[in-house]
mmCIF file with all atom_site columns, C-alpha atoms in Angstrom:
data_model
loop_
_atom_site.group_PDB
_atom_site.id
_atom_site.type_symbol
_atom_site.label_atom_id
_atom_site.label_alt_id
_atom_site.label_comp_id
_atom_site.label_asym_id
_atom_site.label_entity_id
_atom_site.label_seq_id
_atom_site.pdbx_PDB_ins_code
_atom_site.Cartn_x
_atom_site.Cartn_y
_atom_site.Cartn_z
_atom_site.occupancy
_atom_site.B_iso_or_equiv
_atom_site.pdbx_formal_charge
_atom_site.auth_seq_id
_atom_site.auth_comp_id
_atom_site.auth_asym_id
_atom_site.auth_atom_id
_atom_site.pdbx_PDB_model_num
ATOM 1  C CA . MET A 1 1  ? 81.097 114.184 39.172  1.00 0.00 ? 1  MET A CA 1
ATOM 2  C CA . VAL A 1 2  ? 79.593 117.261 37.501  1.00 0.00 ? 2  VAL A CA 1
ATOM 3  C CA . VAL A 1 3  ? 81.635 116.630 34.346  1.00 0.00 ? 3  VAL A CA 1
ATOM 4  C CA . LEU A 1 4  ? 80.451 113.024 34.225  1.00 0.00 ? 4  LEU A CA 1
ATOM 5  C CA . HIS A 1 5  ? 76.847 114.157 34.584  1.00 0.00 ? 5  HIS A CA 1
ATOM 6  C CA . LEU A 1 6  ? 77.348 116.703 31.813  1.00 0.00 ? 6  LEU A CA 1
ATOM 7  C CA . ILE A 1 7  ? 78.909 114.098 29.502  1.00 0.00 ? 7  ILE A CA 1
ATOM 8  C CA . LYS A 1 8  ? 75.997 111.751 30.188  1.00 0.00 ? 8  LYS A CA 1
ATOM 9  C CA . ASN A 1 9  ? 73.495 114.496 29.368  1.00 0.00 ? 9  ASN A CA 1
ATOM 10 C CA . ILE A 1 10 ? 75.351 115.419 26.175  1.00 0.00 ? 10 ILE A CA 1
ATOM 11 C CA . HIS A 1 11 ? 75.413 111.749 25.151  1.00 0.00 ? 11 HIS A CA 1
ATOM 12 C CA . CYS A 1 12 ? 71.655 111.440 25.720  1.00 0.00 ? 12 CYS A CA 1
ATOM 13 C CA . TYR A 1 13 ? 71.104 114.699 23.818  1.00 0.00 ? 13 TYR A CA 1
ATOM 14 C CA . ILE A 1 14 ? 73.162 113.537 20.829  1.00 0.00 ? 14 ILE A CA 1
ATOM 15 C CA . HIS A 1 15 ? 71.453 110.146 20.912  1.00 0.00 ? 15 HIS A CA 1
ATOM 16 C CA . SER A 1 16 ? 67.977 111.701 20.862  1.00 0.00 ? 16 SER A CA 1
ATOM 17 C CA . ILE A 1 17 ? 68.974 114.032 18.009  1.00 0.00 ? 17 ILE A CA 1
ATOM 18 C CA . ALA A 1 18 ? 70.364 111.069 16.061  1.00 0.00 ? 18 ALA A CA 1
ATOM 19 C CA . ILE A 1 19 ? 67.125 109.134 16.609  1.00 0.00 ? 19 ILE A CA 1
ATOM 20 C CA . LEU A 1 20 ? 65.056 112.126 15.474  1.00 0.00 ? 20 LEU A CA 1
ATOM 21 C CA . LEU A 1 21 ? 67.189 112.580 12.358  1.00 0.00 ? 21 LEU A CA 1
ATOM 22 C CA . PHE A 1 22 ? 67.011 108.871 11.557  1.00 0.00 ? 22 PHE A CA 1
ATOM 23 C CA . LYS A 1 23 ? 63.223 108.840 12.047  1.00 0.00 ? 23 LYS A CA 1
ATOM 24 C CA . SER A 1 24 ? 62.751 111.900 9.818   1.00 0.00 ? 24 SER A CA 1
ATOM 25 C CA . LEU A 1 25 ? 64.947 110.380 7.105   1.00 0.00 ? 25 LEU A CA 1
ATOM 26 C CA . PHE A 1 26 ? 63.202 107.028 7.406   1.00 0.00 ? 26 PHE A CA 1
ATOM 27 C CA . THR A 1 27 ? 59.698 108.544 7.214   1.00 0.00 ? 27 THR A CA 1
ATOM 28 C CA . ARG A 1 28 ? 60.748 110.682 4.253   1.00 0.00 ? 28 ARG A CA 1
ATOM 29 C CA . LYS A 1 29 ? 62.058 107.578 2.462   1.00 0.00 ? 29 LYS A CA 1
ATOM 30 C CA . ILE A 1 30 ? 58.867 105.662 3.251   1.00 0.00 ? 30 ILE A CA 1
ATOM 31 C CA . ARG A 1 31 ? 56.785 108.576 1.961   1.00 0.00 ? 31 ARG A CA 1
ATOM 32 C CA . TYR A 1 32 ? 58.924 108.710 -1.192  1.00 0.00 ? 32 TYR A CA 1
ATOM 33 C CA . PHE A 1 33 ? 58.561 104.977 -1.786  1.00 0.00 ? 33 PHE A CA 1
ATOM 34 C CA . LYS A 1 34 ? 54.806 105.165 -1.210  1.00 0.00 ? 34 LYS A CA 1
ATOM 35 C CA . LYS A 1 35 ? 54.574 108.022 -3.702  1.00 0.00 ? 35 LYS A CA 1
ATOM 36 C CA . LEU A 1 36 ? 56.736 106.089 -6.163  1.00 0.00 ? 36 LEU A CA 1
ATOM 37 C CA . ARG A 1 37 ? 54.615 102.970 -5.740  1.00 0.00 ? 37 ARG A CA 1
ATOM 38 C CA . LYS A 1 38 ? 51.434 104.981 -6.167  1.00 0.00 ? 38 LYS A CA 1
ATOM 39 C CA . THR A 1 39 ? 52.676 106.593 -9.389  1.00 0.00 ? 39 THR A CA 1
ATOM 40 C CA . VAL A 1 40 ? 53.795 103.207 -10.736 1.00 0.00 ? 40 VAL A CA 1
ATOM 41 C CA . PHE A 1 41 ? 50.432 101.710 -9.803  1.00 0.00 ? 41 PHE A CA 1
ATOM 42 C CA . CYS A 1 42 ? 48.600 104.611 -11.493 1.00 0.00 ? 42 CYS A CA 1
ATOM 43 C CA . ASP A 1 43 ? 50.714 104.224 -14.623 1.00 0.00 ? 43 ASP A CA 1
ATOM 44 C CA . VAL A 1 44 ? 50.017 100.492 -14.767 1.00 0.00 ? 44 VAL A CA 1
ATOM 45 C CA . TYR A 1 45 ? 46.339 101.018 -13.975 1.00 0.00 ? 45 TYR A CA 1
ATOM 46 C CA . HIS A 1 46 ? 45.781 103.693 -16.632 1.00 0.00 ? 46 HIS A CA 1
ATOM 47 C CA . ARG A 1 47 ? 47.446 101.745 -19.431 1.00 0.00 ? 47 ARG A CA 1
#
């Protein structure tokens, strides 16, 4: 029973870490794309 509870907790812990990692990666990518789009827009605008 205790082992099962522990496994469940570990699973939840890993899942939350995975979600956090995915979110951080995703936001970083979005930020990068926004920056890229902004630079492209500035280049087009200033020509």
